[in-house]
Amino acid sequence: MADIEKTVIVGSGPAGWTAAIYAARANLNPLVLAGDGVNRDRMPGGQLMFTTEVENYPGFAEGIDGQKMMDVLQKQARRFGARVQNTYVTRVDFKTRPLSLWHVNDLSGDGEALVRTHSVIVSTGARANYLGLASEKHFENNGVSACAVCDGALPRFRNVPVVVVGGGDSAVEEATYLTKFASLVYLVHRRDTLRASKIMTDRALANQKISPVWNTVVEEVLGTDADGVTGVRTKNLKTGRTGVLPCRGMFAAIGHTPNTAFLKGQVALDGKNYVALQDPFRSTTSVPGVFAGGDCADPVYRQAVTAAGMGCKAALDAERWLAEQGVH
Ligand code: NAP
């Protein structure tokens, strides 16, 4: 049987890497199970891998590219001895000690490998939501996307109208980004006020290429398999009137779901499946020795810098807890 780890960090966004830096510097010899990159939701580095410029992370006066930032954080964690495996955790047993995590066997590619550990830091982030329409699913990767930064520069979206759905920071950020490529960006929102921050709202609404469509929902994505998306059928919630917005792309920017399915029945989650922290000032979860930080445990702030701060707290809590258990 393999050794028992002191601490295993699951996920590798700002929370995971910050936890790894702190845990490594505390001589916990952390193992980071970073994600296997099989799809967007399992990407080492997490959501920032799909962001271009991060302008609000303190310390980068000129901003920093999201991928570069994750690369720098990973290098910083490795410099202090963090070990990293690009693999994906499928299930856990936190009901017996040591704690067990099974991940995709990255040597064979099939089957599972088991890691046993005294403590765990969960920092698995969150993923983008879709509207849930059958037509939206049908046109995924054929004009429908949930990531302007990943897909916006594709030839299919150049010099044509596109739609962004949502009214939060993601929606205005994606709409603004898409104006670099599209001829016009319809910002379709179900209410008549955006919930995005004022500075980003002002910037978006001042942009001549962004056309807000208020009180409106998308009911169907229209198109053909050969041409991809050609429009969206909309409904105005105030008047009940339906219509068609001609466009060649639809970007869903309607929030996120925490990546916590593998914890169900093992760690207490809240009503929206975020990890339920037991103390608002700490990273403790319902399981002693299991700590959480970042977007998987934060339905409110969800910023890179708050995630990093939560990762720091999780590592410090893990360090203290291990010391209390006599694990050195
Ligand atoms: P969000 O703030 O939760 O906004 C989601 C938006 O989608 C809301 O406007 C919501 O409408 C709408 N929506 C939700 N479900 C919908 C549905 N089924 N159909 C139509 N519309 C729907 O999510 P977010 O924009 O992804 O932002 C998440 C967090 O990340 C926020 O704290 C945000 O500040 C932060 N963020 C920051 C930046 C940045 O600073 N650069 C960038 C991106 C995100 P209602 O308004 O009617 O609820």
Short mmCIF file of C-alpha atoms and ligand atoms in Angstrom, two decimals:
data_model
loop_
_atom_site.label_atom_id
_atom_site.label_comp_id
_atom_site.label_asym_id
_atom_site.label_seq_id
_atom_site.Cartn_x
_atom_site.Cartn_y
_atom_site.Cartn_z
CA MET A 1 0.00 0.00 0.00
CA ALA A 2 1.31 3.43 -0.94
CA ASP A 3 2.26 5.96 1.72
CA ILE A 4 -0.37 8.10 3.33
CA GLU A 5 -0.15 11.69 2.13
CA LYS A 6 -0.25 14.54 4.61
CA THR A 7 -2.42 16.69 2.40
CA VAL A 8 -3.94 16.31 -1.05
CA ILE A 9 -5.18 19.37 -2.93
CA VAL A 10 -7.94 18.71 -5.44
CA GLY A 11 -8.14 21.32 -8.19
CA SER A 12 -5.64 23.83 -9.48
CA GLY A 13 -7.10 27.29 -9.91
CA PRO A 14 -5.94 30.24 -7.80
CA ALA A 15 -7.25 28.53 -4.63
CA GLY A 16 -5.49 25.22 -5.33
CA TRP A 17 -2.15 26.74 -6.27
CA THR A 18 -2.18 29.13 -3.33
CA ALA A 19 -3.00 26.24 -0.99
CA ALA A 20 -0.13 24.31 -2.58
CA ILE A 21 2.32 27.19 -2.05
CA TYR A 22 1.39 27.52 1.61
CA ALA A 23 1.23 23.76 2.26
CA ALA A 24 4.58 23.17 0.57
CA ARG A 25 6.23 25.95 2.56
CA ALA A 26 4.78 24.35 5.72
CA ASN A 27 6.55 21.08 4.79
CA LEU A 28 3.32 19.23 4.15
CA ASN A 29 4.72 17.89 0.86
CA PRO A 30 1.32 18.45 -0.83
CA LEU A 31 0.12 16.43 -3.78
CA VAL A 32 -1.99 18.47 -6.21
CA LEU A 33 -4.50 16.50 -8.29
CA ALA A 34 -4.80 19.23 -10.86
CA GLY A 35 -7.44 18.04 -13.35
CA ASP A 36 -6.82 16.03 -16.52
CA GLY A 37 -7.92 18.48 -19.19
CA VAL A 38 -10.30 15.96 -20.78
CA ASN A 39 -12.79 18.78 -21.15
CA ARG A 40 -13.20 22.42 -20.17
CA ASP A 41 -14.49 21.56 -16.68
CA ARG A 42 -11.48 19.37 -15.92
CA MET A 43 -8.80 21.82 -17.05
CA PRO A 44 -5.66 22.19 -14.91
CA GLY A 45 -5.69 25.87 -14.01
CA GLY A 46 -9.49 26.05 -14.07
CA GLN A 47 -11.57 28.93 -15.32
CA LEU A 48 -8.71 31.39 -15.63
CA MET A 49 -7.38 29.27 -18.49
CA PHE A 50 -10.28 30.73 -20.47
CA THR A 51 -9.72 34.34 -19.49
CA THR A 52 -7.54 36.72 -21.42
CA GLU A 53 -6.58 39.71 -19.36
CA VAL A 54 -6.95 39.63 -15.56
CA GLU A 55 -6.87 43.29 -14.61
CA ASN A 56 -8.10 43.16 -11.03
CA TYR A 57 -5.59 40.84 -9.37
CA PRO A 58 -3.40 42.95 -7.09
CA GLY A 59 0.26 43.01 -8.00
CA PHE A 60 -0.11 43.14 -11.77
CA ALA A 61 -0.34 46.83 -12.59
CA GLU A 62 -0.63 46.13 -16.32
CA GLY A 63 -2.87 43.06 -15.93
CA ILE A 64 -1.82 39.49 -16.65
CA ASP A 65 -3.03 36.82 -19.06
CA GLY A 66 -5.08 34.17 -17.19
CA GLN A 67 -3.07 31.21 -18.54
CA LYS A 68 0.20 32.95 -17.74
CA MET A 69 -1.03 33.62 -14.23
CA MET A 70 -1.85 29.96 -13.65
CA ASP A 71 1.51 28.95 -15.06
CA VAL A 72 3.31 31.33 -12.70
CA LEU A 73 1.32 30.09 -9.69
CA GLN A 74 2.07 26.47 -10.59
CA LYS A 75 5.80 27.24 -10.92
CA GLN A 76 5.71 28.99 -7.56
CA ALA A 77 4.05 25.95 -5.94
CA ARG A 78 6.52 23.54 -7.55
CA ARG A 79 9.47 25.67 -6.44
CA PHE A 80 8.55 24.88 -2.84
CA GLY A 81 8.15 21.18 -3.56
CA ALA A 82 4.44 20.73 -4.41
CA ARG A 83 3.94 17.57 -6.48
CA VAL A 84 1.45 17.79 -9.32
CA GLN A 85 -0.50 15.08 -11.16
CA ASN A 86 -2.74 16.02 -14.05
CA THR A 87 -5.58 13.73 -13.15
CA TYR A 88 -9.24 13.94 -12.22
CA VAL A 89 -10.83 12.80 -8.94
CA THR A 90 -13.92 10.68 -9.56
CA ARG A 91 -14.95 9.69 -6.03
CA VAL A 92 -13.91 9.87 -2.41
CA ASP A 93 -14.43 8.04 0.87
CA PHE A 94 -14.20 10.54 3.71
CA LYS A 95 -16.09 8.29 6.14
CA THR A 96 -13.08 6.19 7.07
CA ARG A 97 -9.49 7.17 7.97
CA PRO A 98 -7.16 7.75 6.27
CA LEU A 99 -9.25 9.66 3.76
CA SER A 100 -9.42 8.03 0.30
CA LEU A 101 -9.61 9.63 -3.13
CA TRP A 102 -9.85 7.75 -6.41
CA HIS A 103 -8.67 9.45 -9.54
CA VAL A 104 -8.36 8.55 -13.19
CA ASN A 105 -5.33 6.33 -13.50
CA ASP A 106 -3.06 8.67 -15.40
CA LEU A 107 -0.54 5.91 -16.10
CA SER A 108 -2.90 3.50 -17.80
CA GLY A 109 -5.61 5.99 -18.77
CA ASP A 110 -8.28 3.55 -17.67
CA GLY A 111 -9.33 2.36 -14.27
CA GLU A 112 -8.78 4.28 -11.06
CA ALA A 113 -5.84 4.96 -8.82
CA LEU A 114 -6.23 5.39 -5.07
CA VAL A 115 -4.62 8.09 -2.96
CA ARG A 116 -4.85 7.93 0.84
CA THR A 117 -4.30 11.03 2.90
CA HIS A 118 -4.70 12.53 6.36
CA SER A 119 -6.17 15.78 5.02
CA VAL A 120 -7.72 17.17 1.85
CA ILE A 121 -8.11 20.67 0.46
CA VAL A 122 -10.98 20.90 -2.01
CA SER A 123 -10.49 23.67 -4.56
CA THR A 124 -12.32 22.35 -7.60
CA GLY A 125 -13.92 25.60 -8.71
CA ALA A 126 -17.12 25.97 -10.68
CA ARG A 127 -18.25 25.59 -14.28
CA ALA A 128 -20.37 27.59 -16.69
CA ASN A 129 -24.14 27.06 -16.86
CA TYR A 130 -26.13 26.68 -20.06
CA LEU A 131 -29.77 27.62 -20.67
CA GLY A 132 -30.77 23.97 -20.92
CA LEU A 133 -32.51 24.12 -24.31
CA ALA A 134 -32.38 21.06 -26.57
CA SER A 135 -31.50 23.31 -29.51
CA GLU A 136 -28.68 24.87 -27.50
CA LYS A 137 -27.21 21.41 -26.88
CA HIS A 138 -27.69 20.54 -30.54
CA PHE A 139 -25.59 23.51 -31.69
CA GLU A 140 -22.87 23.26 -29.05
CA ASN A 141 -19.54 23.73 -30.83
CA ASN A 142 -21.51 24.66 -33.94
CA GLY A 143 -22.25 28.23 -32.95
CA VAL A 144 -23.18 27.79 -29.26
CA SER A 145 -20.54 28.37 -26.62
CA ALA A 146 -20.23 29.29 -22.95
CA CYS A 147 -16.83 30.85 -23.38
CA ALA A 148 -16.23 33.87 -25.57
CA VAL A 149 -12.56 33.93 -24.71
CA CYS A 150 -12.11 30.33 -25.87
CA ASP A 151 -14.20 30.54 -29.03
CA GLY A 152 -14.81 34.19 -29.90
CA ALA A 153 -11.90 34.47 -32.32
CA LEU A 154 -13.07 31.53 -34.43
CA PRO A 155 -13.68 32.47 -38.09
CA ARG A 156 -17.38 31.61 -37.76
CA PHE A 157 -17.90 34.55 -35.36
CA ARG A 158 -15.99 37.18 -37.34
CA ASN A 159 -17.88 40.14 -38.81
CA VAL A 160 -21.26 38.61 -38.03
CA PRO A 161 -23.84 39.34 -35.31
CA VAL A 162 -23.72 37.20 -32.16
CA VAL A 163 -25.83 36.94 -29.00
CA VAL A 164 -24.65 36.88 -25.40
CA VAL A 165 -27.21 35.78 -22.79
CA GLY A 166 -26.95 37.03 -19.22
CA GLY A 167 -26.69 40.19 -17.16
CA GLY A 168 -23.75 39.63 -14.81
CA ASP A 169 -20.07 40.47 -15.05
CA SER A 170 -19.44 37.41 -17.22
CA ALA A 171 -22.05 38.50 -19.75
CA VAL A 172 -20.78 42.06 -20.10
CA GLU A 173 -17.18 40.88 -20.14
CA GLU A 174 -17.93 38.32 -22.84
CA ALA A 175 -20.00 40.81 -24.84
CA THR A 176 -17.22 43.40 -24.69
CA TYR A 177 -14.63 40.83 -25.69
CA LEU A 178 -16.72 39.65 -28.64
CA THR A 179 -16.91 43.16 -30.08
CA LYS A 180 -13.32 42.58 -31.22
CA PHE A 181 -14.57 40.03 -33.73
CA ALA A 182 -18.33 40.26 -34.27
CA SER A 183 -20.09 42.97 -36.26
CA LEU A 184 -22.70 43.38 -33.51
CA VAL A 185 -23.27 41.79 -30.10
CA TYR A 186 -26.81 41.49 -28.78
CA LEU A 187 -26.78 41.33 -25.00
CA VAL A 188 -29.98 39.47 -24.16
CA HIS A 189 -31.03 39.80 -20.55
CA ARG A 190 -34.20 38.65 -18.82
CA ARG A 191 -34.53 41.87 -16.80
CA ASP A 192 -33.99 45.55 -17.63
CA THR A 193 -31.01 46.09 -15.35
CA LEU A 194 -27.66 44.38 -15.35
CA ARG A 195 -26.23 42.94 -12.16
CA ALA A 196 -22.71 43.42 -13.47
CA SER A 197 -20.40 45.90 -11.70
CA LYS A 198 -20.93 49.55 -12.62
CA ILE A 199 -17.59 50.06 -14.33
CA MET A 200 -18.06 47.03 -16.58
CA THR A 201 -21.71 47.89 -17.26
CA ASP A 202 -20.82 51.46 -18.23
CA ARG A 203 -18.04 50.26 -20.51
CA ALA A 204 -20.30 47.71 -22.20
CA LEU A 205 -23.29 49.99 -22.67
CA ALA A 206 -21.07 52.73 -24.12
CA ASN A 207 -19.78 50.29 -26.72
CA GLN A 208 -21.46 51.00 -30.08
CA LYS A 209 -21.19 47.35 -31.04
CA ILE A 210 -23.21 46.13 -28.03
CA SER A 211 -26.97 46.23 -28.37
CA PRO A 212 -28.88 45.35 -25.17
CA VAL A 213 -32.12 43.43 -25.53
CA TRP A 214 -33.97 43.84 -22.23
CA ASN A 215 -36.62 41.69 -20.54
CA THR A 216 -35.97 38.95 -23.03
CA VAL A 217 -35.17 35.26 -22.96
CA VAL A 218 -33.92 32.91 -25.65
CA GLU A 219 -36.44 30.15 -26.27
CA GLU A 220 -34.73 28.36 -29.13
CA VAL A 221 -31.48 28.38 -31.02
CA LEU A 222 -32.10 28.30 -34.76
CA GLY A 223 -29.86 26.99 -37.53
CA THR A 224 -28.87 24.03 -39.65
CA ASP A 225 -26.20 21.40 -39.20
CA ALA A 226 -24.41 22.67 -42.29
CA ASP A 227 -24.44 26.39 -41.40
CA GLY A 228 -24.53 26.20 -37.62
CA VAL A 229 -26.44 28.88 -35.74
CA THR A 230 -28.37 31.36 -37.85
CA GLY A 231 -30.47 33.03 -35.16
CA VAL A 232 -32.23 32.76 -31.83
CA ARG A 233 -35.94 32.85 -31.17
CA THR A 234 -36.63 35.26 -28.33
CA LYS A 235 -39.55 36.14 -26.09
CA ASN A 236 -40.06 39.47 -24.40
CA LEU A 237 -41.19 38.68 -20.86
CA LYS A 238 -43.04 42.01 -20.48
CA THR A 239 -45.01 41.98 -23.72
CA GLY A 240 -45.03 38.25 -24.46
CA ARG A 241 -43.95 39.07 -28.01
CA THR A 242 -41.69 36.57 -29.74
CA GLY A 243 -39.17 37.36 -32.44
CA VAL A 244 -35.96 36.21 -34.10
CA LEU A 245 -32.56 37.79 -33.66
CA PRO A 246 -30.40 36.85 -36.63
CA CYS A 247 -26.96 35.83 -35.38
CA ARG A 248 -24.22 33.29 -36.05
CA GLY A 249 -23.38 32.53 -32.46
CA MET A 250 -24.93 32.34 -29.02
CA PHE A 251 -22.80 32.62 -25.89
CA ALA A 252 -24.38 31.59 -22.58
CA ALA A 253 -23.01 33.68 -19.70
CA ILE A 254 -25.54 32.91 -16.98
CA GLY A 255 -23.48 31.87 -14.01
CA HIS A 256 -21.79 28.78 -12.75
CA THR A 257 -22.24 25.48 -10.94
CA PRO A 258 -19.68 24.33 -8.36
CA ASN A 259 -17.66 21.22 -9.26
CA THR A 260 -18.64 19.22 -6.20
CA ALA A 261 -20.55 16.19 -7.56
CA PHE A 262 -17.80 13.84 -6.38
CA LEU A 263 -18.37 15.03 -2.79
CA LYS A 264 -22.10 14.23 -2.62
CA GLY A 265 -22.95 12.23 0.47
CA GLN A 266 -19.41 12.72 1.81
CA VAL A 267 -19.16 16.44 2.60
CA ALA A 268 -22.06 18.75 3.46
CA LEU A 269 -23.05 20.93 0.49
CA ASP A 270 -25.44 23.89 0.50
CA GLY A 271 -28.68 24.19 -1.46
CA LYS A 272 -26.77 25.11 -4.62
CA ASN A 273 -24.14 22.40 -4.12
CA TYR A 274 -21.38 24.72 -2.93
CA VAL A 275 -19.27 23.16 -0.17
CA ALA A 276 -20.87 24.30 3.09
CA LEU A 277 -18.15 25.88 5.20
CA GLN A 278 -18.74 25.30 8.90
CA ASP A 279 -17.38 28.64 10.08
CA PRO A 280 -17.56 31.86 8.05
CA PHE A 281 -13.99 32.75 9.02
CA ARG A 282 -12.45 29.34 8.37
CA SER A 283 -12.18 26.74 5.62
CA THR A 284 -13.50 23.85 7.70
CA THR A 285 -16.11 21.54 6.19
CA SER A 286 -18.43 18.98 7.78
CA VAL A 287 -15.55 16.45 7.73
CA PRO A 288 -12.63 17.01 10.10
CA GLY A 289 -9.45 17.18 8.03
CA VAL A 290 -11.27 18.23 4.86
CA PHE A 291 -10.97 21.91 4.01
CA ALA A 292 -12.29 23.90 1.07
CA GLY A 293 -11.50 27.14 -0.70
CA GLY A 294 -12.23 29.04 -3.89
CA ASP A 295 -15.30 29.03 -6.12
CA CYS A 296 -16.44 25.52 -5.06
CA ALA A 297 -17.14 27.01 -1.63
CA ASP A 298 -17.95 30.60 -2.56
CA PRO A 299 -21.31 31.50 -4.09
CA VAL A 300 -20.76 35.19 -3.41
CA TYR A 301 -17.42 36.67 -4.46
CA ARG A 302 -15.94 34.15 -6.95
CA GLN A 303 -12.90 36.26 -7.76
CA ALA A 304 -9.39 35.00 -8.44
CA VAL A 305 -8.08 37.00 -5.51
CA THR A 306 -10.73 35.79 -3.08
CA ALA A 307 -10.15 32.22 -4.26
CA ALA A 308 -6.42 32.63 -3.62
CA GLY A 309 -7.16 33.98 -0.14
CA MET A 310 -9.43 31.03 0.59
CA GLY A 311 -6.76 28.62 -0.62
CA CYS A 312 -4.32 30.22 1.79
CA LYS A 313 -6.79 29.81 4.66
CA ALA A 314 -7.40 26.16 3.75
CA ALA A 315 -3.68 25.37 3.82
CA LEU A 316 -3.19 27.12 7.16
CA ASP A 317 -6.21 25.30 8.60
CA ALA A 318 -4.91 21.98 7.28
CA GLU A 319 -1.47 22.64 8.75
CA ARG A 320 -2.94 23.38 12.18
CA TRP A 321 -5.28 20.42 12.06
CA LEU A 322 -2.48 18.03 11.10
CA ALA A 323 -0.34 19.35 13.94
CA GLU A 324 -3.22 18.79 16.37
CA GLN A 325 -3.49 15.20 15.11
CA GLY A 326 0.23 14.70 15.62
CA VAL A 327 0.91 14.26 11.88
CA HIS A 328 4.30 15.78 11.06
P1 NAP B 1 -23.93 35.96 -12.11
O1 NAP B 1 -23.43 37.18 -11.48
O2 NAP B 1 -24.60 34.93 -11.27
O3 NAP B 1 -24.92 36.41 -13.27
C1 NAP B 1 -25.67 35.50 -13.99
C2 NAP B 1 -26.59 36.27 -14.93
O4 NAP B 1 -27.27 35.33 -15.76
C3 NAP B 1 -27.61 37.09 -14.21
O5 NAP B 1 -27.76 38.33 -14.85
C4 NAP B 1 -28.87 36.23 -14.32
O6 NAP B 1 -30.04 36.99 -14.43
C5 NAP B 1 -28.67 35.53 -15.64
N1 NAP B 1 -29.30 34.20 -15.68
C6 NAP B 1 -29.15 33.18 -14.79
N2 NAP B 1 -29.84 32.11 -15.20
C7 NAP B 1 -30.46 32.46 -16.34
C8 NAP B 1 -31.30 31.78 -17.23
N3 NAP B 1 -31.66 30.50 -17.04
N4 NAP B 1 -31.76 32.44 -18.32
C9 NAP B 1 -31.40 33.72 -18.54
N5 NAP B 1 -30.57 34.42 -17.75
C10 NAP B 1 -30.11 33.79 -16.65
O7 NAP B 1 -22.79 35.15 -12.87
P2 NAP B 1 -21.47 35.68 -13.58
O8 NAP B 1 -21.75 36.83 -14.45
O9 NAP B 1 -20.87 34.45 -14.17
O10 NAP B 1 -20.54 36.18 -12.39
C11 NAP B 1 -20.23 35.31 -11.32
C12 NAP B 1 -19.28 36.00 -10.35
O11 NAP B 1 -18.01 36.19 -10.99
C13 NAP B 1 -19.77 37.37 -9.93
O12 NAP B 1 -19.44 37.56 -8.58
C14 NAP B 1 -18.99 38.31 -10.81
O13 NAP B 1 -18.80 39.56 -10.21
C15 NAP B 1 -17.68 37.56 -10.98
N6 NAP B 1 -17.03 37.92 -12.28
C16 NAP B 1 -16.13 38.97 -12.28
C17 NAP B 1 -15.50 39.33 -13.46
C18 NAP B 1 -14.51 40.45 -13.42
O14 NAP B 1 -14.51 41.22 -12.46
N7 NAP B 1 -13.66 40.61 -14.42
C19 NAP B 1 -15.79 38.67 -14.65
C20 NAP B 1 -16.71 37.63 -14.63
C21 NAP B 1 -17.33 37.27 -13.44
P3 NAP B 1 -30.60 37.87 -13.19
O15 NAP B 1 -29.70 39.06 -13.13
O16 NAP B 1 -31.98 38.17 -13.58
O17 NAP B 1 -30.48 36.97 -11.99
#
